[in-house]
XYZ file of N, CA and C in Angstrom:
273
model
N -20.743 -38.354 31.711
C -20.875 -37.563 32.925
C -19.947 -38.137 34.003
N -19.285 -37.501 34.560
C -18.680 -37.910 35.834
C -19.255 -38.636 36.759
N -19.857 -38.841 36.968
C -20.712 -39.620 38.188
C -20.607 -41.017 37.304
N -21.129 -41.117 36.239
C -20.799 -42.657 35.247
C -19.396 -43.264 35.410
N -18.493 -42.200 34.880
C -17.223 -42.174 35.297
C -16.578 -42.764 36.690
N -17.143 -42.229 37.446
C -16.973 -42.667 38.660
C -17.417 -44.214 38.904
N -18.563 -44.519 38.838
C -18.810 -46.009 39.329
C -18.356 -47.142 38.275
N -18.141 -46.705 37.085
C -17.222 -47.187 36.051
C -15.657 -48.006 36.881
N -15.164 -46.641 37.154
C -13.670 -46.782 37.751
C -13.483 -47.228 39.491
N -15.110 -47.143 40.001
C -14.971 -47.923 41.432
C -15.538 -49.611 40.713
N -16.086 -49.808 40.061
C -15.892 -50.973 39.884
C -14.898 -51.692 39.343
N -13.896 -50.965 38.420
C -12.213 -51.284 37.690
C -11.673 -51.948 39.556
N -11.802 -50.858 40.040
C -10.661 -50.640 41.504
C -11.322 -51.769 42.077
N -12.393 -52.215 42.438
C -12.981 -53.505 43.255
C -12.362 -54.572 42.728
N -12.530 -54.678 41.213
C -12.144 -56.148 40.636
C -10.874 -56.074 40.654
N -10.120 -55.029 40.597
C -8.233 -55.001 40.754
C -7.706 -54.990 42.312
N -8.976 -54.754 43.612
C -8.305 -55.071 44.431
C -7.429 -53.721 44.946
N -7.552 -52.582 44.211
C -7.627 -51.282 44.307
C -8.267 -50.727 45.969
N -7.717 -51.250 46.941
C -8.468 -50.719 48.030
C -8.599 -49.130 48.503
N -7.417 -48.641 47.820
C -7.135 -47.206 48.487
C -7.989 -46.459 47.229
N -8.115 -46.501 46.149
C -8.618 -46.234 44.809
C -10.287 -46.366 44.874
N -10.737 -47.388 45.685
C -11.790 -47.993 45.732
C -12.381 -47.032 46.853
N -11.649 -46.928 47.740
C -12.017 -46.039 48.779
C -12.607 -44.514 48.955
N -11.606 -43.996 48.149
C -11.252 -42.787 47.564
C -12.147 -42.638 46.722
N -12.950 -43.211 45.763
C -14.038 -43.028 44.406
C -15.290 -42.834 45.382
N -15.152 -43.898 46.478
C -16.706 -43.792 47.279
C -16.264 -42.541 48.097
N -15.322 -42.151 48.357
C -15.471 -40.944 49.621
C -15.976 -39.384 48.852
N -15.343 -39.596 47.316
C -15.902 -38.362 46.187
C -17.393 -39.021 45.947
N -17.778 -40.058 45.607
C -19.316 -40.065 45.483
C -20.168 -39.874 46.482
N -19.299 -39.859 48.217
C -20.159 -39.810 48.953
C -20.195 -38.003 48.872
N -19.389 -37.300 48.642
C -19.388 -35.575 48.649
C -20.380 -35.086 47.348
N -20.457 -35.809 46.639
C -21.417 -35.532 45.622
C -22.961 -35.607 45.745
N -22.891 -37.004 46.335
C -24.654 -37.305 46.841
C -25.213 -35.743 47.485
N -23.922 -36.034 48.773
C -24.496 -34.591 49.800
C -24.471 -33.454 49.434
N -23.860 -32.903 48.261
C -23.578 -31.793 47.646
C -25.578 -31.614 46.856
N -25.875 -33.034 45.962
C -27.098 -33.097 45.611
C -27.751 -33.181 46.953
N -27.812 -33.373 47.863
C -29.198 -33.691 48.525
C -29.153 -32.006 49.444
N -28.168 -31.500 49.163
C -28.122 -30.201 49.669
C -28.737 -29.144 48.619
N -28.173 -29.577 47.788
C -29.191 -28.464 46.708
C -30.326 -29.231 46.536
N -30.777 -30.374 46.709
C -32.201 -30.638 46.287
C -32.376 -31.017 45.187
N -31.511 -31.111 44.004
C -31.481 -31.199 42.637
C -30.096 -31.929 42.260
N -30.574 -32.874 40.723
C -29.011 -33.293 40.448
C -27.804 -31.777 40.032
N -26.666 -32.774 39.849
C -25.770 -31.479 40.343
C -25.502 -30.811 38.612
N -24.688 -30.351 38.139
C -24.579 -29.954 36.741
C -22.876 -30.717 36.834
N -22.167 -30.384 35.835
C -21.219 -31.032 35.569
C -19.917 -30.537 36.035
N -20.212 -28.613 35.960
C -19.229 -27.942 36.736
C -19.722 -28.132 37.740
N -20.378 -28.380 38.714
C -20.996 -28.144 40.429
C -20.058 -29.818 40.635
N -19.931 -30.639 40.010
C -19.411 -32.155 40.176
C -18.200 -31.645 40.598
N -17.595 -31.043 39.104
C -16.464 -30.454 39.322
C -15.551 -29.742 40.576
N -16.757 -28.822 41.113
C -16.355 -27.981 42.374
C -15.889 -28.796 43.539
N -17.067 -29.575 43.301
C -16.852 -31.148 44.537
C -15.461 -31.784 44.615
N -15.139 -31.926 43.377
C -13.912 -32.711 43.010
C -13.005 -31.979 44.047
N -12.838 -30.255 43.188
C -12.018 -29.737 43.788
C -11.646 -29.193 44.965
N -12.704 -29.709 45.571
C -13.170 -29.493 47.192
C -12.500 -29.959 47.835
N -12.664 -31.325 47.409
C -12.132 -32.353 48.002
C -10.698 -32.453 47.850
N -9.425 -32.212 46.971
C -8.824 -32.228 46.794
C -7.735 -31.190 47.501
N -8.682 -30.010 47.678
C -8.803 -28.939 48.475
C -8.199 -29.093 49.838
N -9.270 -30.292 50.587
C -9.534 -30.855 51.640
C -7.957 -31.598 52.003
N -7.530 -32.383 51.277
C -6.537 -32.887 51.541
C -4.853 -32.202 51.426
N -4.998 -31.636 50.425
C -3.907 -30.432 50.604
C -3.938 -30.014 52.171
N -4.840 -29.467 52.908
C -5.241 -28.836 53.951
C -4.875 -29.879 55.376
N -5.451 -31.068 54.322
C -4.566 -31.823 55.330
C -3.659 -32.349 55.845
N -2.765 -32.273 54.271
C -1.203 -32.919 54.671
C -0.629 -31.476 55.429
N -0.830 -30.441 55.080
C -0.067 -29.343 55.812
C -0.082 -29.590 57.229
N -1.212 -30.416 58.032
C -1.666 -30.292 59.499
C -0.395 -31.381 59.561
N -0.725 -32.409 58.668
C -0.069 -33.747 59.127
C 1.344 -33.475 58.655
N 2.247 -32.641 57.981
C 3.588 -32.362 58.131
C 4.112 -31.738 59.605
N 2.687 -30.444 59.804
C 3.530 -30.259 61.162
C 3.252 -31.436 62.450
N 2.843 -32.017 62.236
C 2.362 -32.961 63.502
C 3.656 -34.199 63.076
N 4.510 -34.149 62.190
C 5.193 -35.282 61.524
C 4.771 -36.943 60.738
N 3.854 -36.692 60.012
C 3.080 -37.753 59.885
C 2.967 -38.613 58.708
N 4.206 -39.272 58.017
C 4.935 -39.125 57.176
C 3.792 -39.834 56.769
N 3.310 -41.336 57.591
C 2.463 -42.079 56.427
C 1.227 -41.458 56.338
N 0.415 -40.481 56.612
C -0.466 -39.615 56.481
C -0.431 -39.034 55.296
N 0.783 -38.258 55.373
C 0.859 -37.655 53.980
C 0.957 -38.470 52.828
N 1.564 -39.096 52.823
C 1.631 -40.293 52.059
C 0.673 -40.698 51.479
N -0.422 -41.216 51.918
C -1.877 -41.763 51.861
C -2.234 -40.751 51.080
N -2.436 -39.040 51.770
C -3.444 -38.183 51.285
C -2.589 -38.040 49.971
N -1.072 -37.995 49.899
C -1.287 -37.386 48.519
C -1.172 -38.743 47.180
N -0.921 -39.856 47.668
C -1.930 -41.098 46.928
C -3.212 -40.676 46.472
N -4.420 -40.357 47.434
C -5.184 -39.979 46.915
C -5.651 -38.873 46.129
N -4.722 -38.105 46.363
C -4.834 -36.584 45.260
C -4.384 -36.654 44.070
N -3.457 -38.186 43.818
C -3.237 -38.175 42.667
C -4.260 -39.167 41.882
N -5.288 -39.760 42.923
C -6.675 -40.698 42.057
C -7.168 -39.738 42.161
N -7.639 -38.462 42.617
C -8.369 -37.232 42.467
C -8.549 -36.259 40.892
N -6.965 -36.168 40.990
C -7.019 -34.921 40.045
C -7.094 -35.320 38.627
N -7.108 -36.682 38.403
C -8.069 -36.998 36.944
C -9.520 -36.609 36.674
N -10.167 -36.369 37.944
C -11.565 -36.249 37.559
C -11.593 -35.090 37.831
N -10.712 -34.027 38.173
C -11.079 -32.431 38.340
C -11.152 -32.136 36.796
N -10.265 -32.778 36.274
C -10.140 -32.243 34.924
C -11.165 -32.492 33.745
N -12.007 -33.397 33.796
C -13.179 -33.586 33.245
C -13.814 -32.756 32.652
């Protein structure tokens, strides 16, 4: 299950020192919790999924703001993290 997956690979990223990786695993587990505590129930595997792609979503959305504002290391960062992202959309 993805969620295994996940604290699997935030603990890889802790012991490697992975800060941006490490970061990024807790900011998708934190969209997941709230995704469950919003439905009230654990999530299913596509609903994980949606999350993923939410989030991934999210940052697309954001480098567009941060190109027009010129924000080179912004973008930078977000699409670092879209590329620790889009392994677990695919799940």
């Amino acid at each position: 299950m993805l969620t295994e997956k996940l604290t699997q690979d935030l603990k890889v990223a802790m012991k490697a020192g992975e800060v941006q990786k490490r970061d990024t695993i807790r900011g998708l587990q934190s969209a997941i919790k709230n995704k469950q505590i919003e439905k009230m129930a654990e999530l299913t595997e596509e609903e994980q999924l949606v999350a993923v792609a939410k989030e991934i979503k999210n940052r697309k959305k954001a480098i567009e703001l941060f190109k027009q504002g010129g924000r080179q290391d912004l973008i930078d960062s977000y699409e670092a993290e879209i590329k620790i992202l889009e392994p677990y959309a695919q799940n």
